[in-house]
Amino acid sequence: MSTWTISTRSAAGELPVASAEATLSTDVGSPWVNLGIFALFVVVTLYFVIRASRTTKTSADFYAGGRGFSGTQNGTAIAGDYLSAASFLGVIGAVAVYGYDGFLYAVGFLVAWLLALLLVAELMRNTGKFTMADVLSFRLRQRPVRIAAAITTLAVCVFYLLPQMAGAGGLVALLIGVDSWAGQALVIAVVGALMIVYVFIGGMKGTTFVQIIKATLLILGSAVMTIWVLALFGFNFSGLLGDAATNHPDGEAILGPGLQYGADAFTRLDFVSLGFALVLGTAALPHVLIRFYTVPTAKDARKSVVVAIALIGAFYLFTLVLGYGAAALLDHETILAAPGGQNAAAPLLAYELGGTLLLGVISAVAFATILAVVAGLTITASASFAHDVYGQVIKKGQLDEKGEMRAGKITVVVVGILAILGGIGAQGQNVAFLVALAFAIAASANLPTILYSLFWKRFTTRGALWSMYGGLISALVLIAFSPVVWGRPTSFFPEGSLDLYPLTNPGLVSIPLAFFLGWLGSVTSKVAEDPAKQAEMEIRSLTGVGAEKAVDH
């Protein structure tokens, strides 16, 4: 069993302690209590998943929950889907270690929702059926566009799954005292297997209930910890910041920009690239887009996003307090040395505040967070392959309900195995940083085609293919030859020297390139698309006329 040293400091100089720095050497909570709380959560959520499976009879039930969720329910589920391990573990850890620069992740994650609300939510719901490819192929050639959309969807989902699984491994390893690489790998495999069971049994209905429960618990738990931290400092946020600066090895540098992204011109460009990816990526995330198809009307789709923005915005304000709270109350080296690195800041802070019980509850919430997000990603990947590739391309729309659901469930297992293997390889990386790469891929491969399809009459199949494949390939190539993979202590291959692209995020190059390729492919295409289908899509997306008929199976 592993032991870490947790250093506690007086809050704003007002709470007396035995010395300026009291050292507590102990196991981080009781593994049996932590496992018991985990088990309770799993039992409760599995109950809802099994109940949902009894009413999951058709592909519309499996992929879109029968379109029976209200705007409030779906908005809460969107928040549950979106507030991933990157939000809870990654952002709090980034703020604790990098201060101001770490909070920029939260700002980008939140601001991005305005783009989704204004440009995407209602139009996608009116035009589509189950997946993003339904929209992209509406007025273009079905076969090549659906294949391209399925490939980009699977790529984004797999990249998004890596940090979730890695976060799960680090979190559970911290709680049960496993600090070996093999032990954390085993934890990741168990989490992945549980996620496969959730989606395999419950489909979208079961996944949605898990996400609603998880969002409620996460926001309430974060609110309790935020009030607790502020109370220690007499609800004086300035006092909290002052103690964080005093306790941090970089001092007041954590209160201003530049600690992570201001060292030189390349790191400043890296921040611009990160901003591009975060703000533009949300409106193109397949697992977010698929949630717009679970509501009965366009009005509910809009309400979903408004509810989600309110919940997500409140949560990210909590992460600011909790991140600086971790910097003020915990020793910097303790955070970095724990399993999962800076991702351990949130559970370590919970242990510092409320001991074993609060640690167990908050960690169970974090575990729920990871489980709900990976379930949402897996159902999205399943829908993309089974509905778009197998059902519409291979079977040419002649696949029956049972066949499509069977293909979807097989895809769930395959994607789950890939997520487990990738999560094992991504251990130790900051999960917020890794999620930013998934946002960059989504913004590069999907967003240009979505916006062109919805708003540009001259957009063609060639433009869609050039944009999707060009954006995806450029993003992946830039990541493959970046410091993410090569040449730094935190890289996948720290001893290598193939970091030919100097930035850690590809968005600054790959996103504009994808927009350009979509335009170039369209203006050079000699094949005109069907103007009647274009007009139908425009009317349906803006008014919703015909949308109900389109989604009936």
mmCIF file of C-alpha atoms in Angstrom, residues 26-244:
data_model
loop_
_atom_site.group_PDB
_atom_site.id
_atom_site.type_symbol
_atom_site.label_atom_id
_atom_site.label_comp_id
_atom_site.label_asym_id
_atom_site.label_seq_id
_atom_site.Cartn_x
_atom_site.Cartn_y
_atom_site.Cartn_z
ATOM 1 C CA THR A 26 -0.780 8.494 6.063
ATOM 2 C CA ASP A 27 -2.538 6.406 3.491
ATOM 3 C CA VAL A 28 -4.911 8.454 1.384
ATOM 4 C CA GLY A 29 -8.151 7.264 2.877
ATOM 5 C CA SER A 30 -9.278 3.710 3.560
ATOM 6 C CA PRO A 31 -9.251 1.527 0.433
ATOM 7 C CA TRP A 32 -12.187 -0.494 1.769
ATOM 8 C CA VAL A 33 -14.317 2.593 2.384
ATOM 9 C CA ASN A 34 -13.435 3.948 -1.064
ATOM 10 C CA LEU A 35 -14.241 0.637 -2.744
ATOM 11 C CA GLY A 36 -17.500 0.390 -0.797
ATOM 12 C CA ILE A 37 -18.660 3.819 -2.015
ATOM 13 C CA PHE A 38 -17.637 2.889 -5.570
ATOM 14 C CA ALA A 39 -19.585 -0.351 -5.334
ATOM 15 C CA LEU A 40 -22.679 1.474 -4.061
ATOM 16 C CA PHE A 41 -22.571 3.855 -7.004
ATOM 17 C CA VAL A 42 -22.121 1.017 -9.491
ATOM 18 C CA VAL A 43 -25.064 -0.920 -8.024
ATOM 19 C CA VAL A 44 -27.380 2.122 -8.120
ATOM 20 C CA THR A 45 -26.495 3.117 -11.670
ATOM 21 C CA LEU A 46 -26.646 -0.465 -12.939
ATOM 22 C CA TYR A 47 -30.178 -0.620 -11.568
ATOM 23 C CA PHE A 48 -31.190 2.330 -13.763
ATOM 24 C CA VAL A 49 -29.313 0.897 -16.738
ATOM 25 C CA ILE A 50 -31.089 -2.456 -16.437
ATOM 26 C CA ARG A 51 -34.445 -0.720 -16.089
ATOM 27 C CA ALA A 52 -33.713 1.321 -19.204
ATOM 28 C CA SER A 53 -32.781 -1.826 -21.130
ATOM 29 C CA ARG A 54 -36.343 -3.147 -20.742
ATOM 30 C CA THR A 55 -37.654 -0.323 -22.921
ATOM 31 C CA THR A 56 -34.774 -0.351 -25.412
ATOM 32 C CA LYS A 57 -36.378 -2.230 -28.291
ATOM 33 C CA THR A 58 -35.462 -0.290 -31.443
ATOM 34 C CA SER A 59 -32.422 1.466 -32.878
ATOM 35 C CA ALA A 60 -34.090 4.805 -32.055
ATOM 36 C CA ASP A 61 -34.247 3.672 -28.416
ATOM 37 C CA PHE A 62 -30.656 2.431 -28.415
ATOM 38 C CA TYR A 63 -29.067 5.476 -30.095
ATOM 39 C CA ALA A 64 -31.424 8.349 -29.209
ATOM 40 C CA GLY A 65 -33.277 7.186 -26.099
ATOM 41 C CA GLY A 66 -36.562 7.125 -28.017
ATOM 42 C CA ARG A 67 -36.384 10.944 -28.176
ATOM 43 C CA GLY A 68 -38.315 11.057 -24.934
ATOM 44 C CA PHE A 69 -36.143 13.315 -22.775
ATOM 45 C CA SER A 70 -37.178 16.849 -21.855
ATOM 46 C CA GLY A 71 -34.939 19.850 -22.435
ATOM 47 C CA THR A 72 -34.049 20.028 -18.747
ATOM 48 C CA GLN A 73 -33.247 16.327 -18.544
ATOM 49 C CA ASN A 74 -31.186 16.437 -21.698
ATOM 50 C CA GLY A 75 -29.406 19.622 -20.632
ATOM 51 C CA THR A 76 -28.418 17.964 -17.372
ATOM 52 C CA ALA A 77 -27.265 14.907 -19.307
ATOM 53 C CA ILE A 78 -25.245 17.115 -21.680
ATOM 54 C CA ALA A 79 -23.541 18.649 -18.652
ATOM 55 C CA GLY A 80 -22.882 15.130 -17.404
ATOM 56 C CA ASP A 81 -21.483 14.164 -20.799
ATOM 57 C CA TYR A 82 -19.356 17.289 -21.138
ATOM 58 C CA LEU A 83 -17.972 17.609 -17.609
ATOM 59 C CA SER A 84 -15.433 14.876 -18.063
ATOM 60 C CA ALA A 85 -12.316 13.821 -16.210
ATOM 61 C CA ALA A 86 -10.660 16.762 -17.959
ATOM 62 C CA SER A 87 -13.057 19.139 -16.244
ATOM 63 C CA PHE A 88 -12.959 17.720 -12.744
ATOM 64 C CA LEU A 89 -9.523 16.161 -12.405
ATOM 65 C CA GLY A 90 -7.624 17.925 -15.188
ATOM 66 C CA VAL A 91 -8.738 21.546 -14.733
ATOM 67 C CA ILE A 92 -8.463 21.508 -10.933
ATOM 68 C CA GLY A 93 -5.023 19.914 -11.259
ATOM 69 C CA ALA A 94 -3.947 22.407 -13.912
ATOM 70 C CA VAL A 95 -5.035 25.364 -11.758
ATOM 71 C CA ALA A 96 -3.265 23.890 -8.730
ATOM 72 C CA VAL A 97 -0.013 23.498 -10.680
ATOM 73 C CA TYR A 98 -0.153 26.349 -13.237
ATOM 74 C CA GLY A 99 -2.624 28.772 -11.676
ATOM 75 C CA TYR A 100 -4.057 31.299 -14.131
ATOM 76 C CA ASP A 101 -2.921 29.369 -17.206
ATOM 77 C CA GLY A 102 -4.617 26.215 -15.942
ATOM 78 C CA PHE A 103 -7.954 28.024 -15.624
ATOM 79 C CA LEU A 104 -7.786 28.947 -19.322
ATOM 80 C CA TYR A 105 -8.921 25.396 -20.069
ATOM 81 C CA ALA A 106 -12.163 26.051 -18.163
ATOM 82 C CA VAL A 107 -12.703 29.362 -19.965
ATOM 83 C CA GLY A 108 -12.306 27.697 -23.356
ATOM 84 C CA PHE A 109 -14.541 24.760 -22.453
ATOM 85 C CA LEU A 110 -17.326 27.150 -21.364
ATOM 86 C CA VAL A 111 -17.150 29.844 -24.058
ATOM 87 C CA ALA A 112 -17.319 27.150 -26.721
ATOM 88 C CA TRP A 113 -20.929 26.424 -25.771
ATOM 89 C CA LEU A 114 -22.079 29.767 -27.165
ATOM 90 C CA LEU A 115 -21.045 28.590 -30.621
ATOM 91 C CA ALA A 116 -22.907 25.326 -30.114
ATOM 92 C CA LEU A 117 -26.037 27.174 -28.960
ATOM 93 C CA LEU A 118 -26.100 29.815 -31.699
ATOM 94 C CA LEU A 119 -24.998 27.815 -34.732
ATOM 95 C CA VAL A 120 -25.416 24.104 -34.235
ATOM 96 C CA ALA A 121 -27.894 22.743 -31.671
ATOM 97 C CA GLU A 122 -31.293 23.457 -33.208
ATOM 98 C CA LEU A 123 -30.155 23.077 -36.839
ATOM 99 C CA MET A 124 -28.513 19.700 -36.209
ATOM 100 C CA ARG A 125 -31.549 18.387 -34.375
ATOM 101 C CA ASN A 126 -33.899 19.477 -37.188
ATOM 102 C CA THR A 127 -31.779 17.948 -39.940
ATOM 103 C CA GLY A 128 -30.379 14.752 -38.468
ATOM 104 C CA LYS A 129 -31.600 11.425 -37.234
ATOM 105 C CA PHE A 130 -29.028 9.613 -35.107
ATOM 106 C CA THR A 131 -25.554 10.869 -36.024
ATOM 107 C CA MET A 132 -23.538 13.777 -37.369
ATOM 108 C CA ALA A 133 -23.258 11.967 -40.709
ATOM 109 C CA ASP A 134 -27.031 12.274 -41.192
ATOM 110 C CA VAL A 135 -26.550 16.048 -41.455
ATOM 111 C CA LEU A 136 -23.358 16.019 -43.494
ATOM 112 C CA SER A 137 -24.709 13.587 -46.075
ATOM 113 C CA PHE A 138 -28.213 15.110 -46.305
ATOM 114 C CA ARG A 139 -27.637 16.939 -49.583
ATOM 115 C CA LEU A 140 -24.340 15.336 -50.636
ATOM 116 C CA ARG A 141 -23.425 11.872 -51.913
ATOM 117 C CA GLN A 142 -24.319 9.461 -49.134
ATOM 118 C CA ARG A 143 -21.689 6.729 -49.344
ATOM 119 C CA PRO A 144 -18.380 8.660 -49.338
ATOM 120 C CA VAL A 145 -19.574 11.325 -46.898
ATOM 121 C CA ARG A 146 -20.960 8.806 -44.395
ATOM 122 C CA ILE A 147 -17.720 6.821 -44.482
ATOM 123 C CA ALA A 148 -15.639 9.967 -43.934
ATOM 124 C CA ALA A 149 -17.913 11.165 -41.115
ATOM 125 C CA ALA A 150 -17.769 7.768 -39.423
ATOM 126 C CA ILE A 151 -13.954 7.761 -39.584
ATOM 127 C CA THR A 152 -13.673 11.250 -38.091
ATOM 128 C CA THR A 153 -16.231 10.385 -35.392
ATOM 129 C CA LEU A 154 -14.343 7.261 -34.381
ATOM 130 C CA ALA A 155 -11.045 9.192 -34.327
ATOM 131 C CA VAL A 156 -12.446 11.911 -32.054
ATOM 132 C CA CYS A 157 -14.120 9.380 -29.757
ATOM 133 C CA VAL A 158 -10.979 7.285 -29.362
ATOM 134 C CA PHE A 159 -8.821 10.356 -28.668
ATOM 135 C CA TYR A 160 -11.388 11.592 -26.146
ATOM 136 C CA LEU A 161 -11.524 8.193 -24.483
ATOM 137 C CA LEU A 162 -7.760 8.069 -23.818
ATOM 138 C CA PRO A 163 -7.669 10.735 -21.083
ATOM 139 C CA GLN A 164 -10.886 9.468 -19.494
ATOM 140 C CA MET A 165 -9.456 5.995 -19.109
ATOM 141 C CA ALA A 166 -6.075 7.325 -17.956
ATOM 142 C CA GLY A 167 -7.859 9.522 -15.403
ATOM 143 C CA ALA A 168 -9.803 6.524 -14.156
ATOM 144 C CA GLY A 169 -6.627 4.528 -13.703
ATOM 145 C CA GLY A 170 -4.866 7.251 -11.746
ATOM 146 C CA LEU A 171 -7.904 8.015 -9.578
ATOM 147 C CA VAL A 172 -8.725 4.466 -8.542
ATOM 148 C CA ALA A 173 -5.041 3.634 -8.115
ATOM 149 C CA LEU A 174 -4.738 6.567 -5.692
ATOM 150 C CA LEU A 175 -7.706 5.359 -3.675
ATOM 151 C CA ILE A 176 -6.790 1.700 -3.351
ATOM 152 C CA GLY A 177 -3.065 2.263 -2.933
ATOM 153 C CA VAL A 178 -1.883 0.906 -6.275
ATOM 154 C CA ASP A 179 1.137 2.774 -7.593
ATOM 155 C CA SER A 180 2.635 0.310 -10.072
ATOM 156 C CA TRP A 181 2.173 0.674 -13.818
ATOM 157 C CA ALA A 182 0.712 -2.835 -14.088
ATOM 158 C CA GLY A 183 -1.730 -2.195 -11.259
ATOM 159 C CA GLN A 184 -3.025 1.003 -12.846
ATOM 160 C CA ALA A 185 -3.296 -0.775 -16.190
ATOM 161 C CA LEU A 186 -5.461 -3.441 -14.538
ATOM 162 C CA VAL A 187 -7.676 -0.718 -13.028
ATOM 163 C CA ILE A 188 -8.127 0.854 -16.478
ATOM 164 C CA ALA A 189 -9.107 -2.532 -17.906
ATOM 165 C CA VAL A 190 -11.736 -3.045 -15.173
ATOM 166 C CA VAL A 191 -13.191 0.444 -15.720
ATOM 167 C CA GLY A 192 -13.330 -0.179 -19.471
ATOM 168 C CA ALA A 193 -15.105 -3.493 -18.983
ATOM 169 C CA LEU A 194 -17.685 -1.854 -16.710
ATOM 170 C CA MET A 195 -18.264 0.885 -19.290
ATOM 171 C CA ILE A 196 -18.857 -1.742 -22.003
ATOM 172 C CA VAL A 197 -21.462 -3.415 -19.783
ATOM 173 C CA TYR A 198 -23.300 -0.119 -19.194
ATOM 174 C CA VAL A 199 -23.604 0.744 -22.867
ATOM 175 C CA PHE A 200 -24.161 -2.816 -24.064
ATOM 176 C CA ILE A 201 -27.129 -3.264 -21.737
ATOM 177 C CA GLY A 202 -28.736 0.173 -21.520
ATOM 178 C CA GLY A 203 -27.937 2.005 -24.752
ATOM 179 C CA MET A 204 -28.663 5.748 -24.833
ATOM 180 C CA LYS A 205 -31.444 5.565 -22.236
ATOM 181 C CA GLY A 206 -29.247 3.901 -19.650
ATOM 182 C CA THR A 207 -26.325 6.175 -20.508
ATOM 183 C CA THR A 208 -28.509 9.278 -20.120
ATOM 184 C CA PHE A 209 -29.723 8.273 -16.659
ATOM 185 C CA VAL A 210 -26.122 7.669 -15.576
ATOM 186 C CA GLN A 211 -25.141 11.102 -16.936
ATOM 187 C CA ILE A 212 -28.018 12.876 -15.124
ATOM 188 C CA ILE A 213 -27.122 11.207 -11.806
ATOM 189 C CA LYS A 214 -23.444 11.942 -12.326
ATOM 190 C CA ALA A 215 -23.970 15.629 -13.255
ATOM 191 C CA THR A 216 -26.107 16.195 -10.168
ATOM 192 C CA LEU A 217 -23.599 14.529 -7.854
ATOM 193 C CA LEU A 218 -20.598 16.243 -9.447
ATOM 194 C CA ILE A 219 -22.016 19.758 -9.208
ATOM 195 C CA LEU A 220 -23.333 19.257 -5.664
ATOM 196 C CA GLY A 221 -20.067 17.694 -4.523
ATOM 197 C CA SER A 222 -18.005 20.463 -6.102
ATOM 198 C CA ALA A 223 -20.271 23.095 -4.526
ATOM 199 C CA VAL A 224 -19.810 21.562 -1.056
ATOM 200 C CA MET A 225 -16.020 21.488 -1.449
ATOM 201 C CA THR A 226 -15.989 25.068 -2.802
ATOM 202 C CA ILE A 227 -17.965 26.411 0.177
ATOM 203 C CA TRP A 228 -15.735 24.407 2.526
ATOM 204 C CA VAL A 229 -12.523 25.842 1.020
ATOM 205 C CA LEU A 230 -13.863 29.402 1.070
ATOM 206 C CA ALA A 231 -15.006 28.959 4.679
ATOM 207 C CA LEU A 232 -11.449 28.052 5.701
ATOM 208 C CA PHE A 233 -10.367 31.447 4.399
ATOM 209 C CA GLY A 234 -13.259 33.397 5.903
ATOM 210 C CA PHE A 235 -14.889 33.558 2.458
ATOM 211 C CA ASN A 236 -12.030 35.844 1.461
ATOM 212 C CA PHE A 237 -11.027 34.833 -2.059
ATOM 213 C CA SER A 238 -8.065 37.233 -1.986
ATOM 214 C CA GLY A 239 -6.792 35.493 1.128
ATOM 215 C CA LEU A 240 -7.103 32.151 -0.640
ATOM 216 C CA LEU A 241 -5.090 33.442 -3.610
ATOM 217 C CA GLY A 242 -2.464 34.893 -1.284
ATOM 218 C CA ASP A 243 -1.941 31.601 0.530
ATOM 219 C CA ALA A 244 -1.860 29.736 -2.792
#
